[in-house]
Short mmCIF file of C-alpha atoms in Angstrom, two decimals:
data_model
loop_
_atom_site.label_atom_id
_atom_site.label_comp_id
_atom_site.label_asym_id
_atom_site.label_seq_id
_atom_site.Cartn_x
_atom_site.Cartn_y
_atom_site.Cartn_z
CA UNK A 1 0.07 0.10 -0.05
CA UNK A 2 1.22 3.40 -1.09
CA UNK A 3 1.22 5.97 1.88
CA UNK A 4 1.44 9.75 1.07
CA UNK A 5 4.58 11.50 2.01
CA UNK A 6 4.14 13.62 5.11
CA UNK A 7 3.48 17.37 4.54
CA UNK A 8 5.82 19.19 6.78
CA UNK A 9 5.99 22.79 5.57
CA UNK A 10 9.16 24.34 5.65
CA UNK A 11 10.98 20.75 5.09
CA UNK A 12 12.45 19.76 1.85
CA UNK A 13 12.73 16.17 0.64
CA UNK A 14 10.98 14.76 3.72
CA UNK A 15 9.75 11.16 3.19
CA UNK A 16 8.88 7.76 4.84
CA UNK A 17 10.82 4.89 3.61
CA UNK A 18 8.09 2.56 4.33
CA UNK A 19 6.69 0.39 1.49
CA UNK A 20 9.96 -0.56 -0.19
CA UNK A 21 10.13 -4.35 -1.29
CA UNK A 22 12.43 -6.79 0.27
CA UNK A 23 12.11 -10.11 -1.12
CA UNK A 24 9.28 -11.62 0.89
CA UNK A 25 9.08 -8.58 3.15
CA UNK A 26 8.50 -4.73 2.97
CA UNK A 27 9.71 -1.94 4.78
CA UNK A 28 7.73 -0.82 7.63
CA UNK A 29 5.72 2.86 7.49
CA UNK A 30 6.43 5.28 10.34
CA UNK A 31 9.76 3.92 11.41
CA UNK A 32 12.56 5.52 9.12
CA UNK A 33 12.21 9.21 7.86
CA UNK A 34 14.67 11.11 5.77
CA UNK A 35 14.78 14.62 4.74
CA UNK A 36 16.87 17.73 4.21
CA UNK A 37 17.45 20.33 6.95
CA UNK A 38 14.95 21.49 9.37
CA UNK A 39 16.06 25.22 9.46
CA UNK A 40 13.02 26.68 7.50
CA UNK A 41 10.23 25.19 9.44
CA UNK A 42 7.37 27.32 10.21
CA UNK A 43 4.92 26.88 13.03
CA UNK A 44 2.69 24.61 10.99
CA UNK A 45 5.76 22.65 9.82
CA UNK A 46 6.99 22.46 13.39
CA UNK A 47 3.48 20.86 14.80
CA UNK A 48 3.29 18.51 11.53
CA UNK A 49 7.01 17.43 12.48
CA UNK A 50 5.84 16.75 16.05
CA UNK A 51 2.87 14.83 14.66
CA UNK A 52 5.18 12.10 13.31
CA UNK A 53 6.02 11.35 16.91
CA UNK A 54 9.91 11.27 16.28
CA UNK A 55 12.05 9.71 19.05
CA UNK A 56 15.47 10.67 17.36
CA UNK A 57 16.55 12.94 14.74
CA UNK A 58 20.05 12.16 13.31
CA UNK A 59 21.90 15.13 11.73
CA UNK A 60 24.48 14.71 9.45
CA UNK A 61 25.69 18.11 8.97
CA UNK A 62 28.90 19.59 9.70
CA UNK A 63 29.21 22.06 12.80
CA UNK A 64 29.18 25.17 10.46
CA UNK A 65 26.08 24.01 8.82
CA UNK A 66 24.25 23.55 12.03
CA UNK A 67 25.50 26.82 13.37
CA UNK A 68 24.28 28.73 10.13
CA UNK A 69 20.98 26.99 9.91
CA UNK A 70 19.96 25.67 13.07
CA UNK A 71 16.95 23.18 13.12
CA UNK A 72 13.59 24.58 14.15
CA UNK A 73 12.50 21.87 16.54
CA UNK A 74 11.85 23.87 19.68
CA UNK A 75 9.09 22.32 21.79
CA UNK A 76 9.53 18.67 20.13
CA UNK A 77 10.64 16.18 22.64
CA UNK A 78 13.24 14.35 20.47
CA UNK A 79 16.73 12.97 21.02
CA UNK A 80 18.99 14.84 18.69
CA UNK A 81 22.17 12.84 17.54
CA UNK A 82 24.92 14.65 15.57
CA UNK A 83 26.88 12.39 13.24
CA UNK A 84 28.99 14.78 10.75
CA UNK A 85 29.78 12.75 7.73
CA UNK A 86 32.10 14.60 5.39
CA UNK A 87 35.80 14.74 6.31
CA UNK A 88 36.05 18.28 4.80
CA UNK A 89 33.72 21.08 3.91
CA UNK A 90 31.06 20.72 1.79
CA UNK A 91 32.33 23.70 -0.40
CA UNK A 92 35.64 21.77 -0.98
CA UNK A 93 33.60 19.26 -3.22
CA UNK A 94 32.64 22.09 -5.53
CA UNK A 95 36.11 23.62 -5.37
CA UNK A 96 37.71 20.28 -6.29
CA UNK A 97 34.95 19.68 -8.79
CA UNK A 98 34.55 16.00 -8.09
CA UNK A 99 31.90 13.66 -9.36
CA UNK A 100 29.21 12.24 -7.52
CA UNK A 101 30.76 8.82 -7.89
CA UNK A 102 33.81 10.07 -6.22
CA UNK A 103 32.09 11.98 -3.48
CA UNK A 104 29.92 8.78 -2.40
CA UNK A 105 33.05 6.80 -2.71
CA UNK A 106 34.91 8.75 -0.26
CA UNK A 107 31.86 8.89 1.92
CA UNK A 108 31.69 5.14 2.15
CA UNK A 109 35.40 4.75 3.01
CA UNK A 110 36.33 7.62 4.96
CA UNK A 111 33.13 7.94 6.96
CA UNK A 112 32.47 4.26 7.71
CA UNK A 113 32.50 4.85 11.38
CA UNK A 114 29.90 7.46 11.01
CA UNK A 115 27.50 5.37 8.91
CA UNK A 116 27.75 2.49 11.64
CA UNK A 117 26.90 5.15 14.26
CA UNK A 118 23.68 6.26 11.99
CA UNK A 119 22.58 2.92 12.11
CA UNK A 120 23.09 2.24 15.70
CA UNK A 121 20.89 5.45 16.16
CA UNK A 122 18.32 4.01 13.93
CA UNK A 123 18.53 0.83 16.20
CA UNK A 124 18.14 2.91 19.25
CA UNK A 125 14.91 4.87 18.83
CA UNK A 126 12.11 4.65 16.36
CA UNK A 127 10.42 6.66 14.74
CA UNK A 128 13.67 8.13 13.44
CA UNK A 129 14.35 11.02 11.16
CA UNK A 130 17.92 11.05 9.35
CA UNK A 131 18.68 14.32 7.34
CA UNK A 132 21.47 16.53 6.12
CA UNK A 133 21.22 20.08 4.27
CA UNK A 134 19.25 18.71 1.32
CA UNK A 135 18.73 15.03 2.00
CA UNK A 136 20.48 14.12 -1.06
CA UNK A 137 24.10 12.75 -0.79
CA UNK A 138 24.96 12.06 3.04
CA UNK A 139 21.46 11.26 3.65
CA UNK A 140 20.85 9.28 0.29
CA UNK A 141 24.08 7.20 0.70
CA UNK A 142 23.47 6.40 4.43
CA UNK A 143 19.82 5.72 4.02
CA UNK A 144 20.67 3.45 0.90
CA UNK A 145 23.38 1.40 2.83
CA UNK A 146 20.88 0.74 5.77
CA UNK A 147 18.09 -0.30 3.42
CA UNK A 148 20.29 -2.51 1.62
CA UNK A 149 21.74 -4.19 4.71
CA UNK A 150 18.11 -4.76 5.96
CA UNK A 151 17.55 -6.91 2.70
CA UNK A 152 15.57 -4.36 0.48
CA UNK A 153 15.75 -5.02 -3.01
CA UNK A 154 18.48 -3.22 -4.58
CA UNK A 155 16.46 -1.44 -7.33
CA UNK A 156 13.98 -0.28 -4.71
CA UNK A 157 16.86 1.24 -2.82
CA UNK A 158 18.10 2.73 -6.09
CA UNK A 159 14.58 4.16 -6.82
CA UNK A 160 14.16 5.60 -3.44
CA UNK A 161 17.57 7.62 -3.72
CA UNK A 162 16.61 8.85 -7.18
CA UNK A 163 13.37 10.29 -5.75
CA UNK A 164 15.21 13.31 -4.45
CA UNK A 165 15.81 15.01 -7.64
CA UNK A 166 12.07 15.39 -8.43
CA UNK A 167 11.14 16.48 -4.72
CA UNK A 168 14.03 19.52 -4.83
CA UNK A 169 11.86 22.99 -5.54
CA UNK A 170 13.06 24.22 -8.94
CA UNK A 171 13.40 27.58 -7.61
CA UNK A 172 15.76 26.33 -4.92
CA UNK A 173 17.75 24.47 -7.49
CA UNK A 174 18.04 27.72 -9.87
CA UNK A 175 19.14 29.56 -7.11
CA UNK A 176 21.81 27.59 -5.92
CA UNK A 177 23.10 26.70 -9.12
CA UNK A 178 23.33 30.46 -9.96
CA UNK A 179 25.06 31.07 -6.86
CA UNK A 180 27.58 28.26 -6.85
CA UNK A 181 28.36 29.19 -10.68
CA UNK A 182 29.44 32.41 -9.81
CA UNK A 183 31.82 30.76 -7.17
CA UNK A 184 32.97 28.13 -9.53
CA UNK A 185 32.43 29.22 -13.12
CA UNK A 186 34.59 26.20 -14.58
CA UNK A 187 33.04 23.23 -12.67
CA UNK A 188 31.96 20.54 -14.60
CA UNK A 189 30.10 18.64 -11.79
CA UNK A 190 28.39 21.60 -10.09
CA UNK A 191 24.76 20.76 -11.09
CA UNK A 192 25.15 17.10 -10.20
CA UNK A 193 26.46 17.80 -6.68
CA UNK A 194 23.76 20.63 -5.89
CA UNK A 195 20.78 19.21 -7.63
CA UNK A 196 20.93 15.53 -8.88
CA UNK A 197 20.49 12.09 -7.79
CA UNK A 198 21.02 9.84 -10.86
CA UNK A 199 19.93 6.46 -10.41
CA UNK A 200 23.15 4.95 -12.16
CA UNK A 201 25.19 6.48 -9.46
CA UNK A 202 23.60 4.71 -6.68
CA UNK A 203 23.41 1.67 -8.68
CA UNK A 204 27.20 1.70 -9.23
CA UNK A 205 27.80 2.55 -5.32
CA UNK A 206 25.93 -0.54 -4.32
CA UNK A 207 27.65 -2.71 -6.88
CA UNK A 208 31.19 -1.50 -5.95
CA UNK A 209 30.20 -2.00 -1.98
CA UNK A 210 29.00 -5.66 -2.98
CA UNK A 211 32.31 -6.20 -5.03
CA UNK A 212 34.44 -5.04 -2.22
CA UNK A 213 32.66 -6.55 0.87
CA UNK A 214 30.25 -8.98 -0.27
CA UNK A 215 26.98 -6.82 0.54
CA UNK A 216 26.08 -3.69 2.43
CA UNK A 217 25.49 -5.95 5.64
CA UNK A 218 28.99 -6.88 5.28
CA UNK A 219 30.38 -3.38 4.75
CA UNK A 220 28.44 -2.46 7.89
CA UNK A 221 29.87 -5.53 9.89
CA UNK A 222 33.54 -4.83 8.60
CA UNK A 223 33.29 -1.42 10.21
CA UNK A 224 31.98 -2.61 13.59
CA UNK A 225 28.21 -3.52 13.49
CA UNK A 226 27.67 -6.99 14.98
CA UNK A 227 25.70 -9.78 13.76
CA UNK A 228 22.93 -9.43 16.31
CA UNK A 229 22.68 -5.51 15.36
CA UNK A 230 22.34 -6.54 11.50
CA UNK A 231 19.39 -8.93 12.58
CA UNK A 232 17.91 -6.21 14.75
CA UNK A 233 18.01 -3.62 11.78
CA UNK A 234 16.07 -6.19 9.64
CA UNK A 235 13.59 -6.68 12.45
CA UNK A 236 13.18 -3.07 13.18
CA UNK A 237 12.82 -1.95 9.45
CA UNK A 238 10.76 -4.87 7.90
CA UNK A 239 7.66 -6.69 8.16
CA UNK A 240 6.29 -9.68 6.06
CA UNK A 241 4.04 -8.93 2.96
#
């Protein structure tokens, strides 16, 4: 059954990852949410977010991002877990003009401990929301690895990641690209980094993780997650169809 995305005014790219096929199971609704930042919530949006009854919010942003755009969640009784994932600034990716593939490869290898911390946060409390600034890259990769490790079908993981591109407001994209283009006029990968979530990029990342580690679950095990925690992840996220 398809459940509409929650409407939380001021939140970008917020959605429930329930309903994804996982062999003979499906991901539960109302357990794991993902989004961009919560810095532009209005009063109505804050009430709507409270209505999701979140017990934990996992913020993947760096200190400067949190300082410049603090979450508007005052009055919501929720645990906030900080797991900054990028080693280096967001701006550096635009300056160095790296591809999405390379950014994701670095995230998987350089921030593996943080990815495991996010998974443990998901296990600690539900419902849980994982977010970064746009909900595209750090959130996209971390949620994809989490879903894949739980046994969600690979193409369903890819499709969930790819949804982001259609959920980012066109006006936001235009303004961001214009600003970044003034700063980095020669950058080749700028629009991909700022606005796109191409299915082939996530498909290639999952395939690379499988080639290197055997599976997303084995990737998490290789970086400290226990067998019991992997089993618990599947119990928490999945239900029989």
